[in-house]
mmCIF file of C-alpha atoms in Angstrom:
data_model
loop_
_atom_site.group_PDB
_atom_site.id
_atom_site.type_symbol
_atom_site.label_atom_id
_atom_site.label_comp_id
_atom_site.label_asym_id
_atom_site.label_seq_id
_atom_site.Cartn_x
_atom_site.Cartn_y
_atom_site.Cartn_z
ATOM 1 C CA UNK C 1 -0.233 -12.648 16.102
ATOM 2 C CA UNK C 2 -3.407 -14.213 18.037
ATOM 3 C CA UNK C 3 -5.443 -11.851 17.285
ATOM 4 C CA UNK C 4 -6.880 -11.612 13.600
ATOM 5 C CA UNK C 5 -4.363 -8.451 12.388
ATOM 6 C CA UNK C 6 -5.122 -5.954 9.326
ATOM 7 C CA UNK C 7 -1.216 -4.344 7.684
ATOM 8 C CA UNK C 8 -1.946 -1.460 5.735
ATOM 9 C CA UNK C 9 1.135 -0.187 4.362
ATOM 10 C CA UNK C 10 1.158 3.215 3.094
ATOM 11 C CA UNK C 11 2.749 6.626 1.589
ATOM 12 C CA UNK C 12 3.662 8.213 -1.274
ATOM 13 C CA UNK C 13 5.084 6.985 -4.782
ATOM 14 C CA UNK C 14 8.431 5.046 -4.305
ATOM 15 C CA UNK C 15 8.302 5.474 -0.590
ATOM 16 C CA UNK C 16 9.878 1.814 -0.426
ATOM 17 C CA UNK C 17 5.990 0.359 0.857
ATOM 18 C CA UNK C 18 5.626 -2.486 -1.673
ATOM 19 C CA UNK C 19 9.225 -4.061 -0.898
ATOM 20 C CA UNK C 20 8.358 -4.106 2.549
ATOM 21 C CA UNK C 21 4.817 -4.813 2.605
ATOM 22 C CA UNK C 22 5.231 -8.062 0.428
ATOM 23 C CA UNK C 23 8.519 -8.709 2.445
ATOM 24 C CA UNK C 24 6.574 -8.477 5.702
ATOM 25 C CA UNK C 25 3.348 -10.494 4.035
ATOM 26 C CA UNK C 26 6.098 -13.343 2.757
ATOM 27 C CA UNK C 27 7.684 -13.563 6.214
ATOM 28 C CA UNK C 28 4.801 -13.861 8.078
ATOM 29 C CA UNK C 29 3.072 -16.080 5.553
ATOM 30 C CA UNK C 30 -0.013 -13.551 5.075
ATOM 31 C CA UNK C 31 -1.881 -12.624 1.932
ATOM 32 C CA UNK C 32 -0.805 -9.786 0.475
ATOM 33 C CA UNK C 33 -2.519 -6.874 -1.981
ATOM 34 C CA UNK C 34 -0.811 -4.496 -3.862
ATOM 35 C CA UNK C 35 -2.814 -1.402 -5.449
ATOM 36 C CA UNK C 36 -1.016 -1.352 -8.603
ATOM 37 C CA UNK C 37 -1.860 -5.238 -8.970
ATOM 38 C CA UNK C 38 -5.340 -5.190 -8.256
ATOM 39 C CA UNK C 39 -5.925 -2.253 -10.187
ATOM 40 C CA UNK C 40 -4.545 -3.632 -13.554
ATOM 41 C CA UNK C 41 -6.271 -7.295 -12.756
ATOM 42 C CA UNK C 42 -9.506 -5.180 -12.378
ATOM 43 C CA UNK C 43 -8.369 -3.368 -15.662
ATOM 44 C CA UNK C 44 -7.756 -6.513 -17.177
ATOM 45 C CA UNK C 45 -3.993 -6.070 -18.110
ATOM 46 C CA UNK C 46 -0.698 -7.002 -17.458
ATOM 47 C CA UNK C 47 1.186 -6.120 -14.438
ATOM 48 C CA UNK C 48 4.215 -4.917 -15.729
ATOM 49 C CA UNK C 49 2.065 -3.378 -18.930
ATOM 50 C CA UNK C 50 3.097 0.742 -18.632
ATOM 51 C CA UNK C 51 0.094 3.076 -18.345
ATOM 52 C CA UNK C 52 1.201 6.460 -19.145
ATOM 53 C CA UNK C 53 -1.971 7.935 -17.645
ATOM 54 C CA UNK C 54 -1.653 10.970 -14.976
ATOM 55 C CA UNK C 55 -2.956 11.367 -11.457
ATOM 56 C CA UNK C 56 -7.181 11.413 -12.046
ATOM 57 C CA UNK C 57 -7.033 9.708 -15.516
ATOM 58 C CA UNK C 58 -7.534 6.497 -17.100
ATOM 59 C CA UNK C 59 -7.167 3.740 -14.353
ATOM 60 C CA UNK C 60 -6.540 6.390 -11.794
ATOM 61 C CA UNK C 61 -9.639 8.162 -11.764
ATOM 62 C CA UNK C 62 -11.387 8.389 -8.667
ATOM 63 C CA UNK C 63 -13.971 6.063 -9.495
ATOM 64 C CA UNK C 64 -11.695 3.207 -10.482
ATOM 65 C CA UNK C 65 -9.419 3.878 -7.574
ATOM 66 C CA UNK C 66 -12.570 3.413 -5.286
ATOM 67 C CA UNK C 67 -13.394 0.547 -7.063
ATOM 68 C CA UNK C 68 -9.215 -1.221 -6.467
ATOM 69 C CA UNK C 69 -9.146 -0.128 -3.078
ATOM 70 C CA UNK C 70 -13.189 -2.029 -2.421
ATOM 71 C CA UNK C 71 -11.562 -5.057 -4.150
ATOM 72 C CA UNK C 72 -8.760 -5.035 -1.759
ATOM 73 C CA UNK C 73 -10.941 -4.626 0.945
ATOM 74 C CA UNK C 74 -13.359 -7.627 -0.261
ATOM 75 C CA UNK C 75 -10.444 -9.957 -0.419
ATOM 76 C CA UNK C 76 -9.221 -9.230 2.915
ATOM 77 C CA UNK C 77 -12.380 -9.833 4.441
ATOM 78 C CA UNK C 78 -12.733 -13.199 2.186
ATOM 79 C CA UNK C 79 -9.225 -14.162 3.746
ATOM 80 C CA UNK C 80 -10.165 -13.327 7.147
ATOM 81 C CA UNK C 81 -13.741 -15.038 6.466
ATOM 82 C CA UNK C 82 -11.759 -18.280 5.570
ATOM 83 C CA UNK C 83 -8.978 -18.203 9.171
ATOM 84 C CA UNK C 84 -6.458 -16.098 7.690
ATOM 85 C CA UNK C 85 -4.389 -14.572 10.816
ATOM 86 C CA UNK C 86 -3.363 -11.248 9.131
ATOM 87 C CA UNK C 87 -3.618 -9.546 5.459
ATOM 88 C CA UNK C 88 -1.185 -7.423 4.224
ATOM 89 C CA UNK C 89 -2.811 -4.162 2.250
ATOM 90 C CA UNK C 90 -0.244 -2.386 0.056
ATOM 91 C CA UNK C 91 -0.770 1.294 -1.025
ATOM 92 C CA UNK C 92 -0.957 5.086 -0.940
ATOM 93 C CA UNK C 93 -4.112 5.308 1.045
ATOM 94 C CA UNK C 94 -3.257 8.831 0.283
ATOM 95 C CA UNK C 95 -7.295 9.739 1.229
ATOM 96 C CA UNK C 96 -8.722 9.891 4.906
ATOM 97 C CA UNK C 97 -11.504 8.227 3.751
ATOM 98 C CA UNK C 98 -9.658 5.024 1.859
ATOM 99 C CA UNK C 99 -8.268 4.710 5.489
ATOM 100 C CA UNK C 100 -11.493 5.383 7.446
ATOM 101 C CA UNK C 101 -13.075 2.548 5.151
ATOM 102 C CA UNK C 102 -9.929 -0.104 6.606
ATOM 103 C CA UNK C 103 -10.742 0.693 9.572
ATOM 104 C CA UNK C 104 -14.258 0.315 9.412
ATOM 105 C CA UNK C 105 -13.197 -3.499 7.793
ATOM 106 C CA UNK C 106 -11.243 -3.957 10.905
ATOM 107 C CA UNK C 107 -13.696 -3.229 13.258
ATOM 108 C CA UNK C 108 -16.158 -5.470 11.640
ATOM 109 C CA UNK C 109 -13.524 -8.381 11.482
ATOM 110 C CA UNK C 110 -12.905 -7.206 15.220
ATOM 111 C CA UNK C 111 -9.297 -7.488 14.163
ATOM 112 C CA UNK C 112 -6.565 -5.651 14.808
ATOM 113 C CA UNK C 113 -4.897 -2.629 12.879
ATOM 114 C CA UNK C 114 -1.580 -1.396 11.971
ATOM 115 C CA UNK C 115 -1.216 1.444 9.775
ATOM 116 C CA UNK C 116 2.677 1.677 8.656
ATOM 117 C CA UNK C 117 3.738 4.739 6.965
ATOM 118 C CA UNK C 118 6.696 4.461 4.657
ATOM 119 C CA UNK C 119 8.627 7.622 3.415
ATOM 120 C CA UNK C 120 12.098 8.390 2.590
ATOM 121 C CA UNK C 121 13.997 11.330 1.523
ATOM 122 C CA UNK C 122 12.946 12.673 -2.071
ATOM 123 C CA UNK C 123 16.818 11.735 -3.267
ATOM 124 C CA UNK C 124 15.924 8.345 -2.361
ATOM 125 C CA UNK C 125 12.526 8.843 -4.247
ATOM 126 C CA UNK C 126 14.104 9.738 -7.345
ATOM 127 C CA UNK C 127 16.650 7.515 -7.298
ATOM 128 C CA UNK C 128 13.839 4.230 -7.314
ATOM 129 C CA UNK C 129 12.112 6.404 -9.384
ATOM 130 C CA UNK C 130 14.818 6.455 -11.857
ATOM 131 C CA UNK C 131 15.688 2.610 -11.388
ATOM 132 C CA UNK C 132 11.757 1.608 -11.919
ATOM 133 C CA UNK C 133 11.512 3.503 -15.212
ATOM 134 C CA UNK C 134 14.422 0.781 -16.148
ATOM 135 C CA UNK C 135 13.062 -2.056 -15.075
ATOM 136 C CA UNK C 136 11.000 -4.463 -17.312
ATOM 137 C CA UNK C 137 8.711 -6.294 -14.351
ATOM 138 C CA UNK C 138 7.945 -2.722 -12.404
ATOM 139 C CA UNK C 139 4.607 -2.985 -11.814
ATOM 140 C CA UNK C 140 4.196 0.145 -10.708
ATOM 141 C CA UNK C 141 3.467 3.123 -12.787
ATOM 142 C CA UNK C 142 4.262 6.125 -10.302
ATOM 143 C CA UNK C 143 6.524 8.544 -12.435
ATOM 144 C CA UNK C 144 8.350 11.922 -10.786
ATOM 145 C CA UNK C 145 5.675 14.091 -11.834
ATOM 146 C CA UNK C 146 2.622 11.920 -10.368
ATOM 147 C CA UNK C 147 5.352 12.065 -6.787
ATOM 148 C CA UNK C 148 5.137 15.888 -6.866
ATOM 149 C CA UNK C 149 1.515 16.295 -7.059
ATOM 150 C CA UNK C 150 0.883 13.483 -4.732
ATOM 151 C CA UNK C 151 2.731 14.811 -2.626
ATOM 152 C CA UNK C 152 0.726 18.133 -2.243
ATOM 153 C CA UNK C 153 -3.089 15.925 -2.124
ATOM 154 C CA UNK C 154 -1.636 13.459 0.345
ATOM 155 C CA UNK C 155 -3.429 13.763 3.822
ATOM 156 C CA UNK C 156 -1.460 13.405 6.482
ATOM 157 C CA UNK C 157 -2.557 10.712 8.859
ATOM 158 C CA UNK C 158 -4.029 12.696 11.847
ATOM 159 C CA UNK C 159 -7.158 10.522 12.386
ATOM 160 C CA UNK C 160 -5.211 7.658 12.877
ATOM 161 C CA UNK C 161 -4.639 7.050 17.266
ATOM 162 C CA UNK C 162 -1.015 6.395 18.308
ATOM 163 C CA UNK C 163 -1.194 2.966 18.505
ATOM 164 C CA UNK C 164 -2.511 2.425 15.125
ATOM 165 C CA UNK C 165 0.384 3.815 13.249
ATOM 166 C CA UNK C 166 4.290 3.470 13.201
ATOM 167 C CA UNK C 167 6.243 5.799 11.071
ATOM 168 C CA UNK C 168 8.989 4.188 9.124
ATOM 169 C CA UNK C 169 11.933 5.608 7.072
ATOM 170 C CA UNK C 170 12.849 2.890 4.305
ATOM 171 C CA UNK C 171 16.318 4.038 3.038
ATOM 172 C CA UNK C 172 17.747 0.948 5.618
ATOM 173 C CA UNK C 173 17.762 -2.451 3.939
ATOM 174 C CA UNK C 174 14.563 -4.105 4.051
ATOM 175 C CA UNK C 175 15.583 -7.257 5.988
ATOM 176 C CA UNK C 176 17.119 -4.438 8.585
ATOM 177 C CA UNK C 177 13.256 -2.643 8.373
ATOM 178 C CA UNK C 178 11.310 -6.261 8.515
ATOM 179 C CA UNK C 179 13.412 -6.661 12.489
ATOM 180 C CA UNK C 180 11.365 -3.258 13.595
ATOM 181 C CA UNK C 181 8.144 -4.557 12.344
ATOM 182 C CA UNK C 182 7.839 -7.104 15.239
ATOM 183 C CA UNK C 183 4.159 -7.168 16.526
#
């Protein structure tokens, strides 16, 4: 990693992104942002605090989603302002134009950029789906019936050149993930 690098992990609800993306951030010893953190710092409430707002409402409107994914991108550039070697993003980045806005970070920064797409099969989905609704410390909030509409606004990657993205199916073990991940 000589080069200043930007990790922008992304994809739908539950796709397995935030396991690997802080995985991949802890390994590498690189700051790391998660959406759903940021957004309930900016909100001023606990991670793990359930919002049972839907897709567009409460801290998911657009607005405020604008306004987590600008924070994120602030606090990358900070990090890279103060030496950092790499930041870790963590996300949907569901929007051509949250990832056009990376990019345009990246170029500034005149560092390099890795878009990772997570995904897995929608058994898997529903199965972390089903294991976050149990779990106290999920930070997350991503529910089956935010997945299913997601999945129909989601914009598939197009603008993104080939060496700027690497697809990745997450239903391996992370550690077994984190030894394709080698840049």
């Amino acid at each position: 990693m000589d080069q200043p690098a930007l990790y922008v992990f992304f994809g739908l609800i539950a796709s397995g992104k935030s396991t690997l993306a802080e995985l991949f951030a802890a390994t590498h010893d690189l700051p790391y942002y998660n959406t759903d953190r940021v957004r309930k710092e900016l909100a001023g409430i606990a991670a793990n605090e359930r919002r049972p707002d839907g897709m567009g409402q409460g801290i998911y409107t657009p607005e405020f989603n604008e306004r987590t994914y600008q924070t994120m991108l602030d606090s990358a550039a900070q990090d890279f302002n103060k030496g950092a070697t790499g930041v870790v993003l963590d996300g949907s980045y569901s929007k051509t134009t949250d990832r056009h806005k990376v990019s345009e970070l990246a170029s500034a920064l005149t560092a390099r950029i890795l878009f990772i797409l997570c995904s897995c099969s929608e058994q898997e989905t529903q199965r972390r789906l089903a294991l976050r609704a149990q779990d106290p410390n999920a930070v997350s909030d991503g529910r089956w019936e935010i997945f299913v509409r997601q999945r129909t606004t989601f914009e598939q990657p197009a603008e993104l050149p080939p060496h700027q993205i690497i697809h990745i199916d997450t239903e391996a073990e992370p550690q077994e993930l984190l030894r394709h991940l080698v840049f």
